[in-house]
């Protein structure tokens, strides 16, 4: 995510957009249709509370609209506005050009391996998104310098 945010930074900052805000617009554009907020949140790997706040901000800026789902009254769909579509149409080619330039020095076989690895990772993260977190081992604390040999129980 940090790499993508850095690649997107110059174009999106020109529009005063955070990385998450621009990625939300790009997700909606890529879907080709309005999406429920929870679907966007899953793709961004953010909580529903964060997604609500993000959509609130984008709506205030006139970049998205919330509209009722046509067949399910419980759902709301997020739509790109024409202004947001202009931003995406202008910025995505610039971002793709930066990515192309960044990987241009890699041999073709390395680019293919990179794309294969990223595709595999993305698929795995998508599968993991709906599952509980795996058990984690406790971190071991580092010993502070000079702490060896001190009997703390004598205090």
Short mmCIF file of C-alpha atoms in Angstrom, two decimals:
data_model
loop_
_atom_site.label_atom_id
_atom_site.label_comp_id
_atom_site.label_asym_id
_atom_site.label_seq_id
_atom_site.Cartn_x
_atom_site.Cartn_y
_atom_site.Cartn_z
CA UNK A 1 0.00 0.00 0.00
CA UNK A 2 2.79 2.44 0.86
CA UNK A 3 4.42 1.96 -2.54
CA UNK A 4 1.15 2.59 -4.34
CA UNK A 5 0.49 5.67 -2.21
CA UNK A 6 3.93 7.03 -3.11
CA UNK A 7 3.39 6.41 -6.83
CA UNK A 8 -0.03 8.09 -6.70
CA UNK A 9 1.11 10.99 -4.53
CA UNK A 10 2.00 13.69 -7.11
CA UNK A 11 -1.13 13.30 -9.27
CA UNK A 12 -3.61 12.94 -6.39
CA UNK A 13 -2.09 15.73 -4.30
CA UNK A 14 -2.83 18.07 -7.19
CA UNK A 15 -6.49 17.39 -6.43
CA UNK A 16 -6.07 17.42 -2.64
CA UNK A 17 -6.94 13.73 -2.30
CA UNK A 18 -5.63 11.26 0.26
CA UNK A 19 -4.38 7.89 -0.95
CA UNK A 20 -7.55 6.20 0.32
CA UNK A 21 -9.78 8.81 -1.30
CA UNK A 22 -8.14 8.42 -4.70
CA UNK A 23 -8.13 4.63 -4.41
CA UNK A 24 -11.86 4.74 -3.63
CA UNK A 25 -12.49 6.69 -6.83
CA UNK A 26 -10.28 4.27 -8.78
CA UNK A 27 -12.13 1.25 -7.34
CA UNK A 28 -15.49 2.72 -8.36
CA UNK A 29 -14.14 3.53 -11.82
CA UNK A 30 -12.66 0.06 -12.22
CA UNK A 31 -15.89 -1.62 -11.15
CA UNK A 32 -17.75 0.17 -13.91
CA UNK A 33 -20.82 0.41 -11.70
CA UNK A 34 -21.86 1.85 -8.34
CA UNK A 35 -20.83 -0.26 -5.35
CA UNK A 36 -22.00 -0.64 -1.76
CA UNK A 37 -19.64 0.92 0.76
CA UNK A 38 -18.75 -2.44 2.34
CA UNK A 39 -17.46 -3.75 -1.00
CA UNK A 40 -15.20 -0.72 -1.40
CA UNK A 41 -14.04 -1.12 2.23
CA UNK A 42 -13.12 -4.77 1.57
CA UNK A 43 -11.09 -3.81 -1.49
CA UNK A 44 -9.33 -1.02 0.42
CA UNK A 45 -8.84 -3.25 3.47
CA UNK A 46 -10.37 -0.64 5.79
CA UNK A 47 -13.08 -0.82 8.45
CA UNK A 48 -16.68 0.12 7.72
CA UNK A 49 -16.30 3.12 10.07
CA UNK A 50 -13.30 4.37 8.08
CA UNK A 51 -15.21 3.82 4.85
CA UNK A 52 -18.19 5.83 6.11
CA UNK A 53 -15.93 8.73 7.02
CA UNK A 54 -14.15 8.55 3.68
CA UNK A 55 -17.41 8.50 1.71
CA UNK A 56 -18.70 11.43 3.82
CA UNK A 57 -15.63 13.44 2.83
CA UNK A 58 -15.86 12.52 -0.84
CA UNK A 59 -19.57 13.34 -0.85
CA UNK A 60 -18.96 16.79 0.71
CA UNK A 61 -16.39 17.45 -2.02
CA UNK A 62 -18.89 16.49 -4.74
CA UNK A 63 -16.93 13.44 -5.90
CA UNK A 64 -19.39 10.69 -4.95
CA UNK A 65 -23.11 10.41 -4.30
CA UNK A 66 -24.99 7.96 -2.12
CA UNK A 67 -28.12 6.64 -3.80
CA UNK A 68 -30.59 3.97 -2.71
CA UNK A 69 -30.14 0.52 -4.20
CA UNK A 70 -32.83 0.02 -6.87
CA UNK A 71 -34.04 -3.36 -5.55
CA UNK A 72 -32.87 -3.58 -1.94
CA UNK A 73 -34.07 -0.76 0.30
CA UNK A 74 -31.52 -1.72 2.98
CA UNK A 75 -28.56 -0.90 0.74
CA UNK A 76 -27.01 2.32 -0.46
CA UNK A 77 -24.78 2.46 -3.53
CA UNK A 78 -21.84 4.81 -3.99
CA UNK A 79 -21.74 6.53 -7.40
CA UNK A 80 -18.95 8.54 -9.00
CA UNK A 81 -19.95 12.06 -9.97
CA UNK A 82 -18.93 13.50 -13.35
CA UNK A 83 -16.27 15.57 -11.53
CA UNK A 84 -14.78 12.43 -9.95
CA UNK A 85 -14.80 10.70 -13.33
CA UNK A 86 -12.82 13.62 -14.78
CA UNK A 87 -10.27 13.35 -11.95
CA UNK A 88 -9.86 9.60 -12.46
CA UNK A 89 -9.70 9.90 -16.26
CA UNK A 90 -6.99 12.54 -15.90
CA UNK A 91 -4.95 10.89 -13.16
CA UNK A 92 -4.95 7.15 -13.89
CA UNK A 93 -2.95 7.52 -17.13
CA UNK A 94 -0.36 9.59 -15.22
CA UNK A 95 -0.13 6.95 -12.50
CA UNK A 96 0.19 4.16 -15.06
CA UNK A 97 2.98 6.10 -16.77
CA UNK A 98 4.86 6.43 -13.47
CA UNK A 99 4.49 2.69 -12.78
CA UNK A 100 5.63 1.84 -16.31
CA UNK A 101 8.68 4.07 -15.92
CA UNK A 102 9.46 2.64 -12.45
CA UNK A 103 9.57 -0.94 -13.71
CA UNK A 104 11.08 -0.19 -17.13
CA UNK A 105 14.60 -1.10 -16.00
CA UNK A 106 13.49 -4.59 -14.94
CA UNK A 107 14.04 -7.36 -17.47
CA UNK A 108 10.80 -8.68 -18.99
CA UNK A 109 11.07 -11.97 -17.07
CA UNK A 110 11.37 -10.08 -13.76
CA UNK A 111 8.30 -7.98 -14.63
CA UNK A 112 6.34 -11.15 -15.34
CA UNK A 113 7.47 -12.68 -12.02
CA UNK A 114 6.54 -9.47 -10.20
CA UNK A 115 3.05 -9.39 -11.71
CA UNK A 116 2.53 -13.08 -10.96
CA UNK A 117 3.65 -12.61 -7.34
CA UNK A 118 1.47 -9.54 -6.85
CA UNK A 119 -1.54 -11.31 -8.35
CA UNK A 120 -0.97 -14.27 -6.02
CA UNK A 121 -0.63 -12.01 -2.98
CA UNK A 122 -3.76 -10.05 -3.91
CA UNK A 123 -5.78 -13.25 -4.27
CA UNK A 124 -4.52 -14.53 -0.91
CA UNK A 125 -5.31 -11.24 0.85
CA UNK A 126 -8.82 -11.31 -0.63
CA UNK A 127 -9.34 -14.82 0.72
CA UNK A 128 -8.02 -13.81 4.14
CA UNK A 129 -10.18 -10.68 4.37
CA UNK A 130 -13.25 -12.57 5.56
CA UNK A 131 -11.41 -14.86 7.95
CA UNK A 132 -10.29 -14.35 11.55
CA UNK A 133 -6.68 -13.33 12.05
CA UNK A 134 -4.23 -16.21 12.45
CA UNK A 135 -2.79 -16.73 15.94
CA UNK A 136 0.27 -14.62 16.50
CA UNK A 137 3.30 -15.39 18.61
CA UNK A 138 4.13 -12.91 21.33
CA UNK A 139 7.04 -10.64 20.52
CA UNK A 140 10.20 -11.20 22.49
CA UNK A 141 11.42 -8.15 24.30
CA UNK A 142 14.97 -7.09 23.63
CA UNK A 143 17.26 -6.98 26.57
CA UNK A 144 18.50 -3.55 27.44
CA UNK A 145 22.22 -3.05 27.49
CA UNK A 146 23.78 -3.89 30.84
CA UNK A 147 20.66 -5.65 32.14
CA UNK A 148 22.23 -9.11 32.04
CA UNK A 149 22.98 -10.62 35.38
CA UNK A 150 20.78 -8.28 37.43
CA UNK A 151 18.58 -10.13 39.89
CA UNK A 152 15.32 -8.19 39.85
CA UNK A 153 13.69 -10.48 42.43
CA UNK A 154 15.95 -9.16 45.22
CA UNK A 155 14.28 -5.76 45.18
#
